[in-house]
Tab-separated table of C-alpha atoms in Angstrom:
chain	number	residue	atom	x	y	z
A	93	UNK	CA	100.065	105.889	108.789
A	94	UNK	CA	102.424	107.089	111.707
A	95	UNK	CA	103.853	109.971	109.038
A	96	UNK	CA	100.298	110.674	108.038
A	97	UNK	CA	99.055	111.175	111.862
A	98	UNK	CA	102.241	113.549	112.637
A	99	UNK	CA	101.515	115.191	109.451
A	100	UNK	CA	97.822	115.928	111.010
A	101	UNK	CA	99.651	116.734	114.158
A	102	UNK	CA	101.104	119.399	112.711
A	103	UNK	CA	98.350	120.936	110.662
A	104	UNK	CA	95.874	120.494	114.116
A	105	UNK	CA	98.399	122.401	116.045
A	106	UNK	CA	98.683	125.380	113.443
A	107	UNK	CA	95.307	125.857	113.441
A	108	UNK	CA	94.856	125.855	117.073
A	109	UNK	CA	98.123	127.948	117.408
A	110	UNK	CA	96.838	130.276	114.614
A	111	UNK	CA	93.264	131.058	116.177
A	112	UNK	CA	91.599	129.561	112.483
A	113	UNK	CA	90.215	126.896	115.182
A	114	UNK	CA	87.939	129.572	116.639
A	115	UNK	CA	85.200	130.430	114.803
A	116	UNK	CA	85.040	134.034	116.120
A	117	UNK	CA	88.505	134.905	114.861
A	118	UNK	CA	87.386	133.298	110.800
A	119	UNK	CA	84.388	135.595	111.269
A	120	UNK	CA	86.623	138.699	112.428
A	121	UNK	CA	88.277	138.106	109.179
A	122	UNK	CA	85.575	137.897	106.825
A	123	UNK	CA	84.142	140.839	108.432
A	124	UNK	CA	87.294	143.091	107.930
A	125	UNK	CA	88.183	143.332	111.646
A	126	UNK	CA	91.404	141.195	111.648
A	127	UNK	CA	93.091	140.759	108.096
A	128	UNK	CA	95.443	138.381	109.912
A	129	UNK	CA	93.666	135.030	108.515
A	130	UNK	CA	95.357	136.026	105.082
A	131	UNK	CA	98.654	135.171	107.040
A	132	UNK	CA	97.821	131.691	107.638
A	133	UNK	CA	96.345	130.616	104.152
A	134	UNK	CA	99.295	132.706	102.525
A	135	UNK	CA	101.824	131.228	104.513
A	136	UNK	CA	100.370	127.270	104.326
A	137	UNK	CA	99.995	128.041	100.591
A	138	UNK	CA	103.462	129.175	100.392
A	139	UNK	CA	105.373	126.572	102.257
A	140	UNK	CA	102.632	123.581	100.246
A	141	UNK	CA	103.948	125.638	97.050
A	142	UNK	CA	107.788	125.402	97.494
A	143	UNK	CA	107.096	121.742	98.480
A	144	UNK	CA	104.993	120.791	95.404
A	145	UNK	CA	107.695	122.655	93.102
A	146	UNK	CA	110.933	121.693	94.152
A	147	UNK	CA	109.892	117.533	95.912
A	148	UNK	CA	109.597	116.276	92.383
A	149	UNK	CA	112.438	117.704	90.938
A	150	UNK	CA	114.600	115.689	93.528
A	151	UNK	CA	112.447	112.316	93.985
A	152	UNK	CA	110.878	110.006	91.728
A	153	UNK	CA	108.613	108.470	94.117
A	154	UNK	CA	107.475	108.661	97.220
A	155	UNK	CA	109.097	106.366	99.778
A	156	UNK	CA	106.104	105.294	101.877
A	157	UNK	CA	103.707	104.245	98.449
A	158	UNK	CA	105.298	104.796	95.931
A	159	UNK	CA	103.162	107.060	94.107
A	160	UNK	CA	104.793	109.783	91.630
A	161	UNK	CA	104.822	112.987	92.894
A	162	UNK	CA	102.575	114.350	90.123
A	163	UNK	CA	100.356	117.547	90.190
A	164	UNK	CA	96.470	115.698	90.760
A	165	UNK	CA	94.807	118.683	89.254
A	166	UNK	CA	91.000	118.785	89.477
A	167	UNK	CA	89.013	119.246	86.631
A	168	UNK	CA	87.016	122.776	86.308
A	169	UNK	CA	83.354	122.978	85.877
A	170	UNK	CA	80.128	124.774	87.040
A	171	UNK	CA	80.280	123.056	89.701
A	172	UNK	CA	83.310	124.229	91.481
A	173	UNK	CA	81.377	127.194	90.851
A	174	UNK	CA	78.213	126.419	92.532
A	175	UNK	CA	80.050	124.464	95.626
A	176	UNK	CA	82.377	127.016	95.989
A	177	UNK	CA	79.545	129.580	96.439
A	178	UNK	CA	77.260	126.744	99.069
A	179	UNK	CA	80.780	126.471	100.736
A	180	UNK	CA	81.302	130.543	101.517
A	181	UNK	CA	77.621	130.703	102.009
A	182	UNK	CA	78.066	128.043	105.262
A	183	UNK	CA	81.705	129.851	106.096
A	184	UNK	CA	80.603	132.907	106.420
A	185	UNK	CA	77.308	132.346	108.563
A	186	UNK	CA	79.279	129.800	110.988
A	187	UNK	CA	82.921	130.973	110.589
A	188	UNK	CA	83.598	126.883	110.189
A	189	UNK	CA	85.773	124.930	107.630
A	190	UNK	CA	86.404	121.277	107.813
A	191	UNK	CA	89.940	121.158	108.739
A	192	UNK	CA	89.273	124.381	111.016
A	193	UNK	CA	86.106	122.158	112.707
A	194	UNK	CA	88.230	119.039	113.660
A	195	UNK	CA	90.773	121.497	115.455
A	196	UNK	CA	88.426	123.474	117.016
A	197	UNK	CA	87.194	119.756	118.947
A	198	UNK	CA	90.433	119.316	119.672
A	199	UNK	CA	90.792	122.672	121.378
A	200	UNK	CA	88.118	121.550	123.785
A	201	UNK	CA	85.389	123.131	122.256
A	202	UNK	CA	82.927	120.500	122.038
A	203	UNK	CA	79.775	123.533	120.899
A	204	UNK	CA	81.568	122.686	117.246
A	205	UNK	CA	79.700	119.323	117.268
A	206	UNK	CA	76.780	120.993	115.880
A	207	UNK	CA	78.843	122.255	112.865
A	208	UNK	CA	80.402	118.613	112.764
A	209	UNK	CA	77.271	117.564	113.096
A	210	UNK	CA	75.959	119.426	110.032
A	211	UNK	CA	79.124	118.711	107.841
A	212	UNK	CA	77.900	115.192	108.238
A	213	UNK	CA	74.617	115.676	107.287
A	214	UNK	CA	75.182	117.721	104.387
A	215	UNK	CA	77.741	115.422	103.120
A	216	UNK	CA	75.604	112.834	103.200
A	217	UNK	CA	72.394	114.709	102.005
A	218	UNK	CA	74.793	115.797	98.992
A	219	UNK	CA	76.104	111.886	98.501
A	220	UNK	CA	72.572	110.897	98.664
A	221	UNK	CA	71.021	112.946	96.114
A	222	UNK	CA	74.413	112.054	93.604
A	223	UNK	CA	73.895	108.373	94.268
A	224	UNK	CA	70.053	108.741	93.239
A	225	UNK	CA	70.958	110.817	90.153
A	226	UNK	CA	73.841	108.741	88.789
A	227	UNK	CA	71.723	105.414	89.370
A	228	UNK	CA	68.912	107.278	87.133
A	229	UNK	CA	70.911	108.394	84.670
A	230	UNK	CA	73.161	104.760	84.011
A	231	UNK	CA	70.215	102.743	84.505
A	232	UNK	CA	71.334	101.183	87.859
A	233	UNK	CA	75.121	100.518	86.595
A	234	UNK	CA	77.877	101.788	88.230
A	235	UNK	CA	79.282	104.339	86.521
A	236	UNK	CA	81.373	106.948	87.750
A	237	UNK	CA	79.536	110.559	87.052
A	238	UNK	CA	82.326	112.803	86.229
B	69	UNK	CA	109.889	143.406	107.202
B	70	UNK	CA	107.082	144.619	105.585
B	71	UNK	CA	105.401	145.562	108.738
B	72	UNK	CA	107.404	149.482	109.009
B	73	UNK	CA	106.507	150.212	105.581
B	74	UNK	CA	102.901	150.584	106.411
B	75	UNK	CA	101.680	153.652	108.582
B	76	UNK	CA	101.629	151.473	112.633
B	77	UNK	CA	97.721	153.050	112.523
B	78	UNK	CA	96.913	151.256	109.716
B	79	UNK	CA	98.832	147.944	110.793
B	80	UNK	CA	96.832	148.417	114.218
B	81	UNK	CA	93.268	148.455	112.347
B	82	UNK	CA	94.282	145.532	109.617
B	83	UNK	CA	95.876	143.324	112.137
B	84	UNK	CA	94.954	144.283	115.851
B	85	UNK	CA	96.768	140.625	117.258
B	86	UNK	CA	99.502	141.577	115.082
B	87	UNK	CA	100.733	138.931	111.983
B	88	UNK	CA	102.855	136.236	113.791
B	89	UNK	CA	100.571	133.931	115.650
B	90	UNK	CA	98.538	133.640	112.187
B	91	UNK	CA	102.047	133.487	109.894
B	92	UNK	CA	103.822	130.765	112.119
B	93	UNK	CA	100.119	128.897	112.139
B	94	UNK	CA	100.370	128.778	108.887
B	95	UNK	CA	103.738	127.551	108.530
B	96	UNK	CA	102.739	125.001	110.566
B	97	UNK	CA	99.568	124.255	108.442
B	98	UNK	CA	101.876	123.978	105.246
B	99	UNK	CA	104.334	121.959	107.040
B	100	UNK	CA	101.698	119.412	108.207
B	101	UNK	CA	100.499	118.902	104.461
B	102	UNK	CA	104.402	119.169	103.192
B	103	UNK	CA	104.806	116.235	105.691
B	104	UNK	CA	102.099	113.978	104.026
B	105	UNK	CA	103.217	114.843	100.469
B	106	UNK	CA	106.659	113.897	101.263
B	107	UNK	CA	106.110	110.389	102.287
B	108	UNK	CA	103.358	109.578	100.398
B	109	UNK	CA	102.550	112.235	97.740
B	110	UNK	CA	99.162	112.645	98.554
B	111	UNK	CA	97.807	115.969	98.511
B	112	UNK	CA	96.173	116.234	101.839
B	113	UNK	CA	92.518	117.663	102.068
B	114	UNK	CA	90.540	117.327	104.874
B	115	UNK	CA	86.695	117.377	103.577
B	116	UNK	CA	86.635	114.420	101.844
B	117	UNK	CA	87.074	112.397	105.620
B	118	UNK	CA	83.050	113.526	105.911
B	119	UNK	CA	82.174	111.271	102.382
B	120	UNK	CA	85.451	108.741	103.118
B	121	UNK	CA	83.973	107.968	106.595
B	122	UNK	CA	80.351	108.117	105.581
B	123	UNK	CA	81.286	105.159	103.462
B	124	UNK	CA	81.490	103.116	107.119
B	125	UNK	CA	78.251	103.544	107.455
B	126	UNK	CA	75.954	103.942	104.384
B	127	UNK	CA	75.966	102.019	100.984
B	128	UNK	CA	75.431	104.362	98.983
B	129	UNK	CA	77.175	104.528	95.052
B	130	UNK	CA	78.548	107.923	95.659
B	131	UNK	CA	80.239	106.866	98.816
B	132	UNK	CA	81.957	103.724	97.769
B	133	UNK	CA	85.241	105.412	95.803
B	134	UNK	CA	86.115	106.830	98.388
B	135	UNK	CA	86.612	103.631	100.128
B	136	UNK	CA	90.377	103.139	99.173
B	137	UNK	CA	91.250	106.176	101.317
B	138	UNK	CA	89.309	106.004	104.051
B	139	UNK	CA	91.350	104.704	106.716
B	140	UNK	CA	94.108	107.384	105.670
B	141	UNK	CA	91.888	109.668	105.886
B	142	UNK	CA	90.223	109.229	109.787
B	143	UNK	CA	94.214	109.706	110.564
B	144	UNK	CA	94.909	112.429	109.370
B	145	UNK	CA	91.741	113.882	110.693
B	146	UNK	CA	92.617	112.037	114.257
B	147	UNK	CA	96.338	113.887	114.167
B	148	UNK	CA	94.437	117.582	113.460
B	149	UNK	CA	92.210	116.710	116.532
B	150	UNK	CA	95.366	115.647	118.718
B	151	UNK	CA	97.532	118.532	117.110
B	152	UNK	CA	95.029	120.923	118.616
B	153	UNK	CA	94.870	119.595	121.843
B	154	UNK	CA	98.800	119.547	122.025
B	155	UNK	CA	98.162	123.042	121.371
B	156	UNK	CA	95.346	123.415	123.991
B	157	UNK	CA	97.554	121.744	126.622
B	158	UNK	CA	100.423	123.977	125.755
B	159	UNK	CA	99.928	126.767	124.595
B	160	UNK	CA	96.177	127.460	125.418
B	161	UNK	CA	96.942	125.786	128.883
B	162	UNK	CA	100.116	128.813	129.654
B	163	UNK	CA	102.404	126.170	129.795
B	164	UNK	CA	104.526	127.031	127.102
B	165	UNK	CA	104.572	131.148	125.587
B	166	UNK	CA	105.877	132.908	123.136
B	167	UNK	CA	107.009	136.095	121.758
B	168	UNK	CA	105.235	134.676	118.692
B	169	UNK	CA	102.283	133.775	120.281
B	170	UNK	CA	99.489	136.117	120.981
B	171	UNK	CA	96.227	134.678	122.986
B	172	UNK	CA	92.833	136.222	121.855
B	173	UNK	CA	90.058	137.175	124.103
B	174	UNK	CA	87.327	135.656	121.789
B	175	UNK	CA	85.057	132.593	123.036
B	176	UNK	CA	84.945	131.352	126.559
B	177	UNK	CA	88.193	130.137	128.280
B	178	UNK	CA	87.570	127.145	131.182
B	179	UNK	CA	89.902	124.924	133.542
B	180	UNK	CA	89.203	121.418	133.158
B	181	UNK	CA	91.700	119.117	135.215
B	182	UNK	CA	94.961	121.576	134.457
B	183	UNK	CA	93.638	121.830	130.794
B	184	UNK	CA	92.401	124.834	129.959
B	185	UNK	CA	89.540	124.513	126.714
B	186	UNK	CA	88.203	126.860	124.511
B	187	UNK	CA	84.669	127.454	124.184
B	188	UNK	CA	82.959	128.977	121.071
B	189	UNK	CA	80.706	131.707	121.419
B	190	UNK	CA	78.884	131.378	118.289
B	191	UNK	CA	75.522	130.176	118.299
B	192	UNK	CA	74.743	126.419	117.880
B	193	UNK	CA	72.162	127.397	115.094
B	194	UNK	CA	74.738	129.117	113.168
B	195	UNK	CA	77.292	126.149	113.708
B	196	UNK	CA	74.854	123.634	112.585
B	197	UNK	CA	73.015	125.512	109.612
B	198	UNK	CA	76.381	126.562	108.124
B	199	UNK	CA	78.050	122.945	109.141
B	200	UNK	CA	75.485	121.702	106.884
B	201	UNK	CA	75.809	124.185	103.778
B	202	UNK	CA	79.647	123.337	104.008
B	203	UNK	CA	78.984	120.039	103.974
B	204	UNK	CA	76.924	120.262	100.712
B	205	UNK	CA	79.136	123.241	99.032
B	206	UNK	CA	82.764	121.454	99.863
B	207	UNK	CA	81.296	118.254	98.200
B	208	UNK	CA	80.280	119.747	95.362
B	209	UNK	CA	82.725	121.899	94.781
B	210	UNK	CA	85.774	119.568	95.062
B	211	UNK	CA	87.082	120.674	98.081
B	212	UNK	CA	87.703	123.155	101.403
B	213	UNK	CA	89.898	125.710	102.301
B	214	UNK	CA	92.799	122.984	103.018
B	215	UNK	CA	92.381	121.375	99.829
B	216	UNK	CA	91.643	123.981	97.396
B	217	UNK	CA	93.067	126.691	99.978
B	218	UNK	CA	96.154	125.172	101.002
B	219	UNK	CA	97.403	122.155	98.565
B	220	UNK	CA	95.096	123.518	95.371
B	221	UNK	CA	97.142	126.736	95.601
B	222	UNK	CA	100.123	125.715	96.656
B	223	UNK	CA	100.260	123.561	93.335
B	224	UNK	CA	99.032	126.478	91.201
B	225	UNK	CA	96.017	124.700	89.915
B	226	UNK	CA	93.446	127.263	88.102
B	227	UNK	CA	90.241	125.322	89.100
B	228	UNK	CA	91.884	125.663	93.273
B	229	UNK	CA	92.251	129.519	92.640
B	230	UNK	CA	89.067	130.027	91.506
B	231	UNK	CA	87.285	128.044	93.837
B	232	UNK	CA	89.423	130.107	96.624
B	233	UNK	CA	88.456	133.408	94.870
B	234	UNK	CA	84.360	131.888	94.914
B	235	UNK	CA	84.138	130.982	98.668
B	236	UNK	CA	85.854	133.985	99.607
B	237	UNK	CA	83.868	136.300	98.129
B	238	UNK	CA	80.713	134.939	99.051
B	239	UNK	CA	82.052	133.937	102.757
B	240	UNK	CA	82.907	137.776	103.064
B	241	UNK	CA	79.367	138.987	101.395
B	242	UNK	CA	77.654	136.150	104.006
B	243	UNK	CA	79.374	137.306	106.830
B	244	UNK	CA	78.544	140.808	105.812
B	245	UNK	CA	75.029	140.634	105.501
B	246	UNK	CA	74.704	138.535	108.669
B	247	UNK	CA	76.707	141.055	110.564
B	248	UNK	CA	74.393	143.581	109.254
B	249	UNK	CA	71.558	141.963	110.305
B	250	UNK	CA	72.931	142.045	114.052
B	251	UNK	CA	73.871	138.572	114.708
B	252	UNK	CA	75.930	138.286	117.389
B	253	UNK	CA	77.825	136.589	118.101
C-alpha cells in the first residue's frame, strides 16, 4: 500500500507538473493550439513500455504479491468501440480524464468536483443499467457478462 | 534534439510552452505506474476507482468484482491527489523552479495560506456534462487515458491502441465542434 500511494504520488505530481491537470491546457490540445499533450502520453507510454518489456525478463514475480508479471491484455469488442467514442465525446467537451480529474483536486481546484461529480454518476448510471441487464439475461444468477 | 530540425516558427505554433514541462510530466506519469508494476505487477488505471469505490456504497451485481481491488485502488487515487498538491505547494506555489518548468497563464491563480491553487476556468456545465459521458464511455470501453493511454500502450496491446486512436479522434472532433460553436471557455 505505501509503494502503491508513492506510485500515485508520482503520477499526481506529473500531471500537475505537466499542466494535463488543467482542463484548459487538454482542450488547447485537442483544439490544435498546443501539440505539447502528445509529450506527456508519449513519454508515460514510453517509460510504462520499457518497464513492461524488460521487468519480466529479469523477475519472476513481483515482490509485494506475488503476482507474475504477465501482459493482462483486454479483450476487443464493439464495445471498446462505443466507450471509446462516449469517452472522447465527454473529453473533448470538458477537457477531463479520470486520472487528470483527481490531480486537478489536488491542485486546488475544487470547480473539478462537478466533473468528479459526473464521473460518479455516470459510472454508476453505466453499473446500473449492466447490473439490470445481466440479472435479465441469467435469470437472477450471478454470472459474469463478458 | 529533435527540436532544431524543425523550422523555430513552426515549433513556436505546435508547442507555444515549449516540450519539457509536458515530456518530464510524463516521465513522471510513466514512472508513477512503473512504480506500481514493479512491486506488485498491477497495471495501474485510474477509472476503475469510480466502479471500485461505488462498490462502498451500492449493491449492485456489476459493482461487486471489483471489490477485491478496491482499497488499492482509493490509494492510488489518494497518492495522485497528494502528488498534485506536492506539486501545487512547490512548484505552483514558486517555491521550487525550473529550467524545465514552464507555468501557464490558463485558469485562475489564488493565495490561500502560502499555497497558491489553481482554479479552472471552464464552465461547471461542461465539467459536469462531460464528467458524466466519461464516466459512462471509460466504463464501457475498458478504460481511460491512463489505462488504455498509458499502461494499454505501453504493453502494446491492440484493443489499448485502438481505443487510444477512438477517444482521440472523437475528443479532437468534440472539441472542434464545441470550439466552433463559441464556447468559451
Amino acid at each position: 500500500m505505501p509503494l502503491i500511494f508513492v506510485g500515485g504520488l508520482l503520477f499526481g505530481f506529473g500531471l500537475g507538473f505537466s499542466h494535463m491537470a488543467r482542463p484548459e491546457v487538454v482542450l488547447q490540445f485537442l483544439q490544435f493550439e498546443d501539440f505539447g499533450l502528445l509529450f506527456v502520453m508519449g513519454g508515460a507510454a514510453a517509460v510504462t513500455g520499457i518497464a513492461f518489456a524488460v521487468v519480466p525478463r529479469l523477475f519472476d514475480r513481483a515482490p509485494l504479491t506475488g503476482d507474475t508479471y504477465g501482459r493482462r491484455l483486454k479483450s476487443f469488442d464493439r464495445n471498446v468501440l462505443i466507450g471509446g467514442a462516449v469517452f472522447g465525446v465527454g473529453w473533448g467537451l470538458s477537457g477531463i480524464c479520470p486520472g487528470a480529474a483527481y490531480a486537478s483536486l489536488g491542485v486546488g481546484n475544487v470547480t473539478i468536483l462537478w466533473a468528479l461529480v459526473g464521473m460518479f454518476v455516470g459510472a454508476y448510471f453505466q453499473g446500473y443499467w449492466r447490473s439490470q441487464r445481466s440479472a435479465a439475461v441469467s435469470g437472477g444468477t450471478n454470472v459474469s457478462d463478458r | 534534439m529533435a527540436t532544431e530540425l524543425i523550422d523555430p516558427a513552426l515549433y513556436e505554433t505546435l508547442f507555444p510552452v515549449g516540450i519539457s514541462r509536458y515530456a518530464v510530466g510524463g516521465v513522471l506519469v510513466g514512472l508513477g505506474a512503473v512504480v506500481i508494476y514493479l512491486g506488485t505487477a498491477i497495471p495501474a488505471g485510474a477509472s476503475t476507482f469510480l466502479e471500485s469505490t461505488l462498490s462502498y456504497v451500492s449493491d449492485q451485481s456489476r459493482f461487486e468484482r471489483y471489490r477485491r481491488s478496491r482499497d488499492w485502488r482509493v490509494v492510488f487515487t489518494l497518492g495522485i491527489v497528494a502528488g498534485a498538491a506536492v506539486y501545487a505547494l512547490t512548484f505552483q506555489s514558486g517555491l521550487i523552479s525550473s529550467g524545465l518548468y514552464q507555468s501557464g497563464t490558463t485558469g485562475e491563480l489564488r493565495e490561500v495560506g502560502g499555497l497558491t491553487i489553481w482554479l479552472t476556468d471552464v464552465q461547471p456545465w461542461r465539467l459536469f456534462l462531460g464528467g458524466v459521458l466519461v464516466g459512462i464511455g471509460t466504463r464501457i470501453g475498458k478504460g481511460c487515458t491512463s489505462g488504455h493511454g498509458v499502461c494499454g500502450v505501453g504493453s502494446a496491446s491492440k484493443t489499448s491502441i485502438v481505443g487510444v486512436i477512438t477517444f482521440l479522434v472523437v475528443a479532437i472532433g468534440t472539441a472542434q465542434v464545441v470550439m466552433a460553436l463559441g464556447v468559451s471557455p
